[in-house]
Coordinates of C-alpha atoms (C1' of nucleotides) in Angstrom, one line a residue:
Chain A
M360 CA 4.0 -35.4 -3.2
K361 CA 1.2 -34.6 -1.1
S362 CA -1.2 -33.1 -2.7
E363 CA -2.0 -33.9 -6.3
D364 CA -6.0 -33.3 -5.5
C365 CA -7.2 -30.3 -4.5
K366 CA -5.6 -26.9 -5.7
S367 CA -9.3 -25.6 -6.6
L368 CA -7.8 -21.6 -4.7
D369 CA -11.8 -21.4 -2.6
P370 CA -14.8 -22.2 -3.8
T371 CA -15.0 -26.3 -3.5
A372 CA -12.0 -27.3 -2.1
P373 CA -12.6 -30.9 -1.6
G374 CA -9.4 -32.0 -0.7
K375 CA -8.5 -32.0 3.0
R376 CA -5.5 -30.9 3.4
E377 CA -2.7 -29.3 1.1
S378 CA 1.7 -29.2 1.6
G379 CA 2.3 -26.6 4.1
D380 CA 4.1 -24.7 1.3
D381 CA 1.4 -24.7 -1.1
R382 CA -0.2 -23.6 1.9
R383 CA 1.8 -20.4 2.4
I384 CA 1.5 -19.7 -1.3
A385 CA -2.2 -19.8 -1.1
V386 CA -2.1 -17.7 2.2
A387 CA 0.2 -15.1 0.3
K388 CA -1.8 -14.9 -3.2
A389 CA -5.1 -14.0 -0.6
A390 CA -3.2 -11.4 1.3
R391 CA -2.0 -10.2 -1.6
A392 CA -5.6 -9.3 -2.9
I393 CA -6.8 -8.2 0.2
I394 CA -4.1 -5.6 0.7
V395 CA -5.3 -4.6 -3.5
E396 CA -8.6 -4.3 -2.0
K397 CA -8.2 -3.0 1.6
G398 CA -4.7 -1.8 1.7
L399 CA -2.2 -3.0 4.8
E400 CA -4.3 -1.5 7.1
G401 CA -7.4 -3.7 6.2
L402 CA -5.6 -6.9 6.0
R403 CA -7.0 -9.0 8.6
T404 CA -5.6 -12.7 9.3
R405 CA -9.6 -14.1 9.4
D406 CA -10.3 -12.8 6.4
I407 CA -6.9 -14.4 4.5
A408 CA -8.3 -17.8 6.1
A409 CA -11.4 -16.9 4.9
R410 CA -10.4 -16.8 1.3
V411 CA -8.1 -19.6 1.6
G412 CA -11.1 -21.7 3.3
I413 CA -9.0 -22.5 6.5
N414 CA -9.5 -22.0 9.7
I415 CA -7.6 -18.9 11.6
A416 CA -5.5 -21.8 13.7
T417 CA -4.5 -23.6 10.8
L418 CA -3.1 -20.3 9.2
H419 CA -1.6 -19.4 12.8
Y420 CA 0.1 -22.9 12.0
H421 CA 1.7 -22.0 8.8
V422 CA 2.0 -18.6 9.7
P423 CA 2.7 -17.3 13.1
T424 CA 2.4 -14.2 13.7
K425 CA 1.3 -11.3 11.3
E426 CA 4.1 -10.2 10.8
A427 CA 5.5 -12.8 9.7
L428 CA 2.7 -13.0 7.4
V429 CA 3.6 -9.3 6.2
A430 CA 6.9 -10.3 5.5
L431 CA 5.8 -13.0 3.7
V432 CA 3.8 -10.9 0.9
A433 CA 7.0 -9.1 0.9
E434 CA 9.3 -12.4 -0.1
S435 CA 6.4 -13.2 -2.5
I436 CA 6.4 -10.0 -4.1
R437 CA 10.1 -9.6 -4.6
A438 CA 10.3 -13.0 -6.0
E439 CA 7.8 -11.6 -8.8
F440 CA 9.9 -8.8 -9.4
R441 CA 13.1 -10.7 -9.4
A442 CA 11.8 -12.5 -12.2
Q443 CA 10.7 -10.4 -14.2
A444 CA 14.0 -8.4 -13.9
L445 CA 15.3 -11.4 -15.7
R446 CA 13.6 -12.2 -18.2
N447 CA 15.0 -9.8 -20.9
S448 CA 18.7 -10.9 -22.2
R449 CA 20.5 -7.1 -22.1
E450 CA 24.1 -8.3 -23.6
G451 CA 25.3 -6.9 -26.6
K452 CA 22.8 -3.9 -26.3
T453 CA 23.6 0.0 -26.8
G454 CA 22.4 2.3 -23.5
L455 CA 19.3 3.6 -25.1
E456 CA 18.3 0.1 -26.4
Q457 CA 18.7 -1.1 -22.9
L458 CA 16.9 1.7 -21.5
H459 CA 14.0 0.9 -24.1
L460 CA 14.1 -2.9 -23.0
E461 CA 13.3 -1.4 -19.3
F462 CA 10.5 0.8 -20.3
D463 CA 9.2 -2.1 -22.3
D464 CA 9.5 -4.2 -19.2
F465 CA 7.9 -1.1 -16.9
R466 CA 5.4 -1.5 -19.6
E467 CA 4.3 -4.9 -19.1
T468 CA 4.6 -5.1 -15.7
A469 CA 2.0 -2.2 -15.3
R470 CA -0.3 -4.2 -17.7
E471 CA -0.5 -7.5 -16.3
M472 CA 0.4 -7.3 -13.0
P473 CA -0.6 -4.1 -12.1
E474 CA -1.3 -4.9 -8.4
L475 CA 2.0 -5.2 -8.1
I476 CA 2.8 -1.7 -7.6
I477 CA -0.1 -1.2 -5.1
I478 CA 1.3 -3.8 -2.9
L479 CA 4.8 -2.6 -3.2
T480 CA 3.9 0.8 -2.4
E481 CA 2.0 -0.5 0.8
L482 CA 5.2 -1.9 1.7
V483 CA 7.6 0.6 1.1
E484 CA 5.5 2.5 3.0
R485 CA 5.5 0.8 6.0
A486 CA 9.4 0.0 5.8
R487 CA 9.4 3.3 7.4
R488 CA 8.8 1.7 10.5
D489 CA 9.0 -2.1 10.1
A490 CA 12.8 -3.2 9.7
A491 CA 11.5 -6.6 8.4
V492 CA 9.9 -5.1 6.0
A493 CA 12.3 -3.1 4.8
A494 CA 15.3 -5.5 4.6
I495 CA 13.2 -6.9 2.4
V496 CA 11.9 -3.8 0.2
L497 CA 14.7 -1.3 0.2
P498 CA 16.9 -3.6 -1.8
L499 CA 14.7 -4.3 -4.1
H500 CA 14.3 -0.4 -4.7
R501 CA 18.0 -0.3 -5.2
F502 CA 17.8 -2.9 -7.4
W503 CA 15.8 -1.2 -10.0
R504 CA 17.6 2.3 -9.6
G505 CA 21.2 0.2 -9.5
Q506 CA 19.9 -0.7 -12.8
F507 CA 18.6 2.1 -14.5
A508 CA 22.2 3.8 -13.3
D509 CA 23.5 0.7 -15.1
I510 CA 22.3 1.6 -18.5
F511 CA 22.8 4.9 -18.6
R512 CA 26.9 4.7 -17.1
L513 CA 26.6 2.2 -20.3
G514 CA 25.0 4.6 -22.6
I515 CA 27.1 7.7 -21.4
A516 CA 30.2 5.3 -22.6
D517 CA 28.8 4.1 -26.5
G518 CA 26.9 8.0 -27.0
S519 CA 23.3 7.3 -26.3
F520 CA 23.3 9.6 -23.6
R521 CA 24.4 13.1 -22.9
P522 CA 28.0 13.1 -22.0
D523 CA 27.3 15.4 -19.2
L524 CA 24.7 13.3 -18.0
D525 CA 24.8 12.2 -14.2
P526 CA 24.1 8.7 -14.0
E527 CA 22.8 7.8 -10.3
A528 CA 20.8 11.5 -10.5
A529 CA 19.0 10.4 -13.9
A530 CA 18.0 6.8 -12.3
M531 CA 16.8 8.2 -9.6
I532 CA 14.3 10.4 -11.4
A533 CA 14.0 7.4 -13.8
T534 CA 12.4 5.1 -10.5
G535 CA 10.7 8.0 -9.1
A536 CA 9.3 9.1 -12.4
L537 CA 8.0 5.7 -13.0
S538 CA 7.1 4.2 -9.8
D539 CA 5.6 7.7 -8.8
S540 CA 3.1 7.5 -12.2
W541 CA 2.4 3.7 -11.7
R542 CA 1.5 4.8 -7.9
R543 CA -1.3 7.5 -9.2
P544 CA -4.6 6.1 -9.4
D545 CA -5.2 9.2 -11.9
T546 CA -2.8 9.0 -14.8
S547 CA -4.1 8.0 -18.0
P548 CA -1.9 5.4 -20.2
S549 CA -1.2 8.3 -22.8
L550 CA 0.3 10.1 -20.1
V551 CA 2.6 7.2 -19.0
E552 CA 3.7 6.9 -23.0
Q553 CA 4.6 10.6 -23.1
A554 CA 6.2 10.7 -19.6
L555 CA 7.8 8.0 -21.3
A556 CA 9.3 9.7 -24.2
E557 CA 10.1 12.9 -22.4
L558 CA 12.4 10.8 -20.3
E559 CA 13.7 9.6 -23.7
R560 CA 14.5 12.9 -25.1
A561 CA 15.8 14.5 -21.7
F562 CA 18.8 12.3 -21.6
I563 CA 19.3 11.2 -25.2
R564 CA 22.5 12.8 -26.5
R565 CA 21.9 15.6 -29.3
P566 CA 23.6 15.8 -32.0
Chain B
M715 CA -13.9 20.6 40.1
K716 CA -12.9 18.0 37.6
S717 CA -9.9 19.1 35.4
E718 CA -7.6 21.9 36.8
D719 CA -5.6 20.1 36.3
C720 CA -4.5 18.0 33.0
K721 CA -3.6 20.2 29.9
S722 CA 0.1 19.0 31.0
L723 CA 1.3 18.6 27.5
D724 CA 0.6 21.8 25.6
P725 CA 2.2 24.5 27.1
T726 CA -0.7 27.1 25.0
A727 CA -3.3 25.9 27.0
P728 CA -3.4 26.8 30.8
G729 CA -7.1 27.7 30.5
K730 CA -9.5 24.7 30.9
R731 CA -11.8 25.3 28.0
E732 CA -11.5 26.3 24.4
S733 CA -13.0 27.6 21.6
G734 CA -14.2 24.5 19.2
D735 CA -11.5 25.8 16.1
D736 CA -9.2 25.8 18.5
R737 CA -9.5 22.0 19.7
R738 CA -10.1 21.3 16.2
I739 CA -6.7 23.0 15.5
A740 CA -4.7 20.7 17.8
V741 CA -6.6 17.8 17.5
A742 CA -5.5 17.9 14.2
K743 CA -1.2 19.3 15.2
A744 CA -1.5 15.8 17.6
A745 CA -3.2 13.6 15.1
R746 CA -0.7 14.8 12.5
A747 CA 2.2 14.0 15.2
I748 CA 1.0 10.5 15.4
I749 CA 0.8 9.9 12.1
V750 CA 4.8 10.7 11.6
E751 CA 5.2 8.4 14.4
K752 CA 2.9 5.1 13.8
G753 CA 1.4 5.9 10.1
L754 CA -2.4 6.3 9.5
E755 CA -2.5 2.7 10.5
G756 CA -1.4 3.4 13.5
L757 CA -3.6 6.5 14.3
R758 CA -6.2 5.9 16.9
T759 CA -8.6 8.6 18.7
R760 CA -7.6 7.4 22.0
D761 CA -3.4 8.5 21.7
I762 CA -4.8 11.6 20.0
A763 CA -7.2 12.7 22.7
A764 CA -4.6 11.8 24.9
R765 CA -2.3 13.9 22.9
V766 CA -4.2 17.1 23.2
G767 CA -5.5 16.5 27.1
I768 CA -8.6 15.8 25.9
N769 CA -11.1 13.1 27.2
I770 CA -12.1 10.2 24.0
A771 CA -16.0 11.6 24.3
T772 CA -14.8 15.0 23.9
L773 CA -12.7 14.3 20.8
H774 CA -15.5 12.4 19.7
Y775 CA -17.7 15.9 20.2
H776 CA -15.5 18.5 18.1
V777 CA -14.6 15.5 15.4
P778 CA -17.5 13.5 15.2
T779 CA -15.9 10.2 13.0
K780 CA -12.8 9.1 12.3
E781 CA -14.0 9.0 8.6
A782 CA -14.1 13.2 9.7
L783 CA -10.5 13.0 11.5
V784 CA -8.6 11.6 8.4
A785 CA -10.4 14.3 6.6
L786 CA -9.6 16.8 9.2
V787 CA -5.8 16.3 9.0
A788 CA -6.2 16.1 4.8
E789 CA -7.6 19.2 4.6
S790 CA -4.8 21.1 7.1
I791 CA -2.4 19.5 5.1
R792 CA -3.8 21.1 1.9
A793 CA -4.0 24.7 3.5
E794 CA -0.4 24.3 4.8
F795 CA 0.7 23.7 1.0
R796 CA -1.5 26.1 -0.2
A797 CA 0.2 28.6 2.0
Q798 CA 3.6 27.3 0.9
A799 CA 2.7 27.0 -2.7
L800 CA 2.0 30.9 -2.8
R801 CA 4.3 32.7 -1.3
N802 CA 7.1 33.7 -3.5
S803 CA 5.8 35.8 -6.4
R804 CA 6.5 34.3 -10.0
E805 CA 5.7 37.5 -11.9
G806 CA 8.2 38.8 -14.7
K807 CA 10.4 35.7 -14.0
T808 CA 12.0 33.6 -17.1
G809 CA 11.0 29.6 -16.7
L810 CA 14.0 28.8 -15.9
E811 CA 14.5 31.0 -13.0
Q812 CA 10.4 30.3 -11.9
L813 CA 12.0 26.5 -12.2
H814 CA 14.8 27.7 -9.7
L815 CA 11.5 29.1 -7.3
E816 CA 9.7 26.0 -7.7
F817 CA 13.0 23.4 -6.4
D818 CA 14.0 26.4 -3.8
D819 CA 10.3 25.5 -2.0
F820 CA 10.9 22.3 -2.5
R821 CA 13.8 22.8 -0.6
E822 CA 12.3 24.3 2.0
T823 CA 9.4 22.3 2.4
A824 CA 11.9 19.4 2.5
R825 CA 13.7 21.5 5.4
E826 CA 11.5 22.4 7.2
M827 CA 8.1 20.6 7.2
P828 CA 10.1 17.0 6.4
E829 CA 6.5 15.7 8.5
L830 CA 4.4 17.4 5.4
I831 CA 5.0 15.0 2.6
I832 CA 4.9 11.6 5.0
I833 CA 1.5 12.5 6.0
L834 CA 0.4 13.4 2.1
T835 CA 1.8 10.2 1.2
E836 CA -0.5 7.9 3.9
L837 CA -3.5 10.3 2.4
V838 CA -2.0 9.3 -1.2
E839 CA -1.9 5.8 -0.2
R840 CA -5.8 6.0 1.4
A841 CA -7.0 8.5 -1.1
R842 CA -7.4 4.8 -3.4
R843 CA -9.8 3.6 -1.0
D844 CA -11.4 6.9 0.8
A845 CA -13.0 9.3 -1.6
A846 CA -13.6 11.8 0.9
V847 CA -9.7 11.9 1.2
A848 CA -9.0 12.0 -2.3
A849 CA -11.2 14.5 -2.6
I850 CA -8.2 16.9 -0.9
V851 CA -6.0 15.1 -1.7
L852 CA -5.5 14.8 -5.8
P853 CA -6.5 18.2 -6.5
L854 CA -3.3 18.7 -4.6
H855 CA -0.9 17.2 -6.5
R856 CA -2.5 18.1 -9.9
F857 CA -1.8 22.3 -8.8
W858 CA 1.3 21.0 -8.1
R859 CA 1.5 19.3 -11.5
G860 CA -0.4 22.1 -12.9
Q861 CA 2.3 24.9 -11.7
F862 CA 5.6 22.8 -13.2
A863 CA 3.3 22.1 -16.8
D864 CA 2.9 26.0 -16.7
I865 CA 6.3 26.9 -16.0
F866 CA 7.4 24.4 -18.9
R867 CA 5.3 26.1 -21.3
L868 CA 6.2 29.2 -20.5
G869 CA 10.2 28.4 -20.8
I870 CA 9.5 26.9 -23.7
A871 CA 7.4 30.2 -25.4
D872 CA 11.0 32.2 -23.9
G873 CA 13.7 29.7 -25.2
S874 CA 14.2 28.7 -21.4
F875 CA 13.7 25.1 -22.6
R876 CA 13.6 22.6 -25.2
P877 CA 11.6 23.2 -28.1
D878 CA 10.4 19.6 -28.3
L879 CA 9.5 19.4 -24.6
D880 CA 6.3 18.1 -23.8
P881 CA 5.5 20.5 -20.5
E882 CA 2.6 18.2 -19.3
A883 CA 5.1 14.9 -19.2
A884 CA 7.8 16.9 -17.9
A885 CA 6.2 17.9 -15.3
M886 CA 4.5 15.1 -14.5
I887 CA 8.6 13.6 -14.4
A888 CA 9.4 16.2 -12.0
T889 CA 6.8 16.1 -9.7
G890 CA 7.1 12.1 -9.7
A891 CA 11.3 12.5 -9.2
L892 CA 10.5 15.0 -6.3
S893 CA 7.6 13.1 -4.7
D894 CA 9.5 10.2 -5.0
S895 CA 12.9 11.0 -3.7
W896 CA 10.9 12.7 -0.9
R897 CA 8.9 9.9 -0.1
R898 CA 11.7 7.0 0.1
P899 CA 13.7 7.3 3.9
D900 CA 17.0 6.1 1.8
T901 CA 18.2 8.7 -0.5
S902 CA 20.5 11.0 0.6
P903 CA 20.3 14.9 1.0
S904 CA 23.7 15.6 -1.7
L905 CA 21.5 12.8 -4.3
V906 CA 18.8 15.3 -4.8
E907 CA 20.5 17.7 -5.0
Q908 CA 22.1 15.9 -7.9
A909 CA 18.8 14.8 -9.1
L910 CA 17.3 18.3 -8.9
A911 CA 20.7 19.8 -11.1
E912 CA 19.7 16.7 -13.7
L913 CA 15.9 17.8 -14.1
E914 CA 17.6 21.4 -15.0
R915 CA 20.0 19.6 -17.8
A916 CA 17.0 17.6 -18.8
F917 CA 14.5 20.1 -19.9
I918 CA 17.0 23.0 -20.4
R919 CA 17.3 24.3 -24.3
R920 CA 21.0 23.3 -25.3
P921 CA 23.0 26.2 -27.5
Chain C
dC433 C1' -31.7 34.8 38.7
dA434 C1' -33.5 31.3 35.1
dC435 C1' -32.3 29.7 31.0
dT436 C1' -29.4 27.4 27.4
dC437 C1' -25.9 26.4 24.9
dC438 C1' -21.0 25.0 24.6
dA439 C1' -17.4 21.9 26.2
dT440 C1' -16.3 18.5 29.2
dC441 C1' -15.7 13.9 31.8
dA442 C1' -16.1 8.9 33.6
dA443 C1' -18.2 4.6 32.3
dT444 C1' -19.4 1.6 29.6
dC445 C1' -21.2 -0.8 25.4
dA446 C1' -20.3 -3.8 21.6
dT447 C1' -16.8 -5.4 18.1
dT448 C1' -12.9 -6.4 16.2
dT449 C1' -8.9 -8.9 15.9
dG450 C1' -5.0 -11.8 16.7
dA451 C1' -3.6 -15.0 19.5
dT452 C1' -4.0 -20.2 21.8
dT453 C1' -5.6 -24.5 23.2
dG454 C1' -6.8 -29.1 23.2
dA455 C1' -8.9 -32.4 20.3
dG456 C1' -8.9 -34.8 16.3
dA457 C1' -8.0 -37.2 11.0
dG458 C1' -4.9 -38.9 8.0
dG459 C1' -0.9 -40.9 6.0
dA460 C1' 3.6 -42.8 6.5
dA461 C1' 7.0 -45.9 9.0
dA462 C1' 7.8 -49.5 11.9
Chain D
dT132 C1' -1.5 -52.7 14.1
dT133 C1' 0.6 -49.2 16.6
dT134 C1' 2.9 -44.8 16.6
dC135 C1' 4.1 -40.5 15.2
dC136 C1' 4.1 -36.6 12.7
dT137 C1' 1.8 -33.3 10.2
dC138 C1' -2.1 -30.6 9.5
dT139 C1' -6.6 -29.3 10.6
dC140 C1' -10.6 -27.4 13.0
dA141 C1' -14.4 -25.4 17.1
dA142 C1' -14.0 -22.6 21.0
dT143 C1' -12.1 -19.1 23.2
dC144 C1' -9.3 -15.8 25.2
dA145 C1' -7.4 -10.9 26.4
dA146 C1' -6.4 -6.9 24.3
dA147 C1' -7.7 -3.1 21.8
dT148 C1' -10.7 0.6 19.8
dG149 C1' -14.2 3.2 17.7
dA150 C1' -18.6 4.9 19.8
dT151 C1' -22.0 6.0 23.2
dT152 C1' -24.4 7.8 26.8
dG153 C1' -25.5 10.4 31.1
dA154 C1' -24.6 14.1 33.8
dT155 C1' -21.9 18.6 35.2
dG156 C1' -19.6 22.9 35.3
dG157 C1' -19.3 27.2 33.3
dA158 C1' -19.9 31.5 30.6
dG159 C1' -23.2 34.3 27.9
dT160 C1' -28.2 36.2 27.3
dG161 C1' -32.5 37.9 28.7

DNA sequence: CACTCCATCAATCATTTGATTGAGAGGAAA
DNA sequence: TTTCCTCTCAATCAAATGATTGATGGAGTG
């Protein structure tokens, strides 16, 4: 254990040295904040260093290149999504119940970590050109979509959803609608709720 | 005699001078091509000038600042979407028929102008920080969504769609799913077709 | 022809920005 | 203490990048 002292993010930071891992975490956090403010496009190594309270060279010591920096951010995002996805157990639930759980997860993430999707969007955008980012970010989305597809498959089997439902297509619609609504700055929370309700009506089995 | 030569890249530009409007159009076109290649982030005034075949100073003569340049691109995108949206008449069609027309428009745009959505995505992304871009791009999306909402309203009235359909929410789902599927690089055309079919089943009235 | 304006260019400026270098402080191990 | 490794910084570089300046040729007009 090397660093029981500082940890104060920026203001005073009396302690002199920090372990490498902690620094990398702090760097990722600062980078994410800047991405939220100015976008990936406006991400500057100097700004990160300033926010963490270290020298540019020190930043480069911990994260050698900017590309690695972006990859680090992508990693930190993935970790958070992964953790969130595994919080609620889906065991023994019907398809519809699991869909509701999925919606709850979505609401919770939107409420408590709204910056996550902003960063994720920027990363997806960059993934089109950056293979390293794509390798981290695209599987993340596929995982999310796959989870919806599983839920729909289960729900068709247990009678929650329409028999003629196409699980893959429905999963694509659901994730697409959710991520798009999340991304847009001009969507009110109530409209999101309407969309969630409408998604349920769209896929549910009718008597 | 300084510039009898250049113009090499653009086949339609044998003469020396071009009218201001034509230049601006050429600049917008070049900028869009570069955005597709490298993203808004990789857009450089020099690259644009080189592609158009003019000097950087000349570029700045026509488009004073980079911000204005981005706004110009946004304008050109809007014009194209607007033109596309008004091509097919919706008169006298049922809600379902109009939905099909909307799907056709989507397929056509995806097929013939796939770069449009790439640029639009970048612009939407930037709209979060750039009010000038937001003023052009956000209304564009609202228009699209509004068109879907109108179709759903009509379709509910004429019996094409479910009576309990929420037009606004359905429009949000439809546009969200479509734009998201368009944006993602890893969605196959067949999956898009599946999604379109599923969207129809999701909203249609059941006997 | 004389005058004016549009469009253009070469050259250059002033910053920004990612990255590097070389030196040094502090702790742990020998 | 000496040695070695980790972590840190001031100083600096080289490239890029948006923007500006001053001058020039040509078209249109009176």
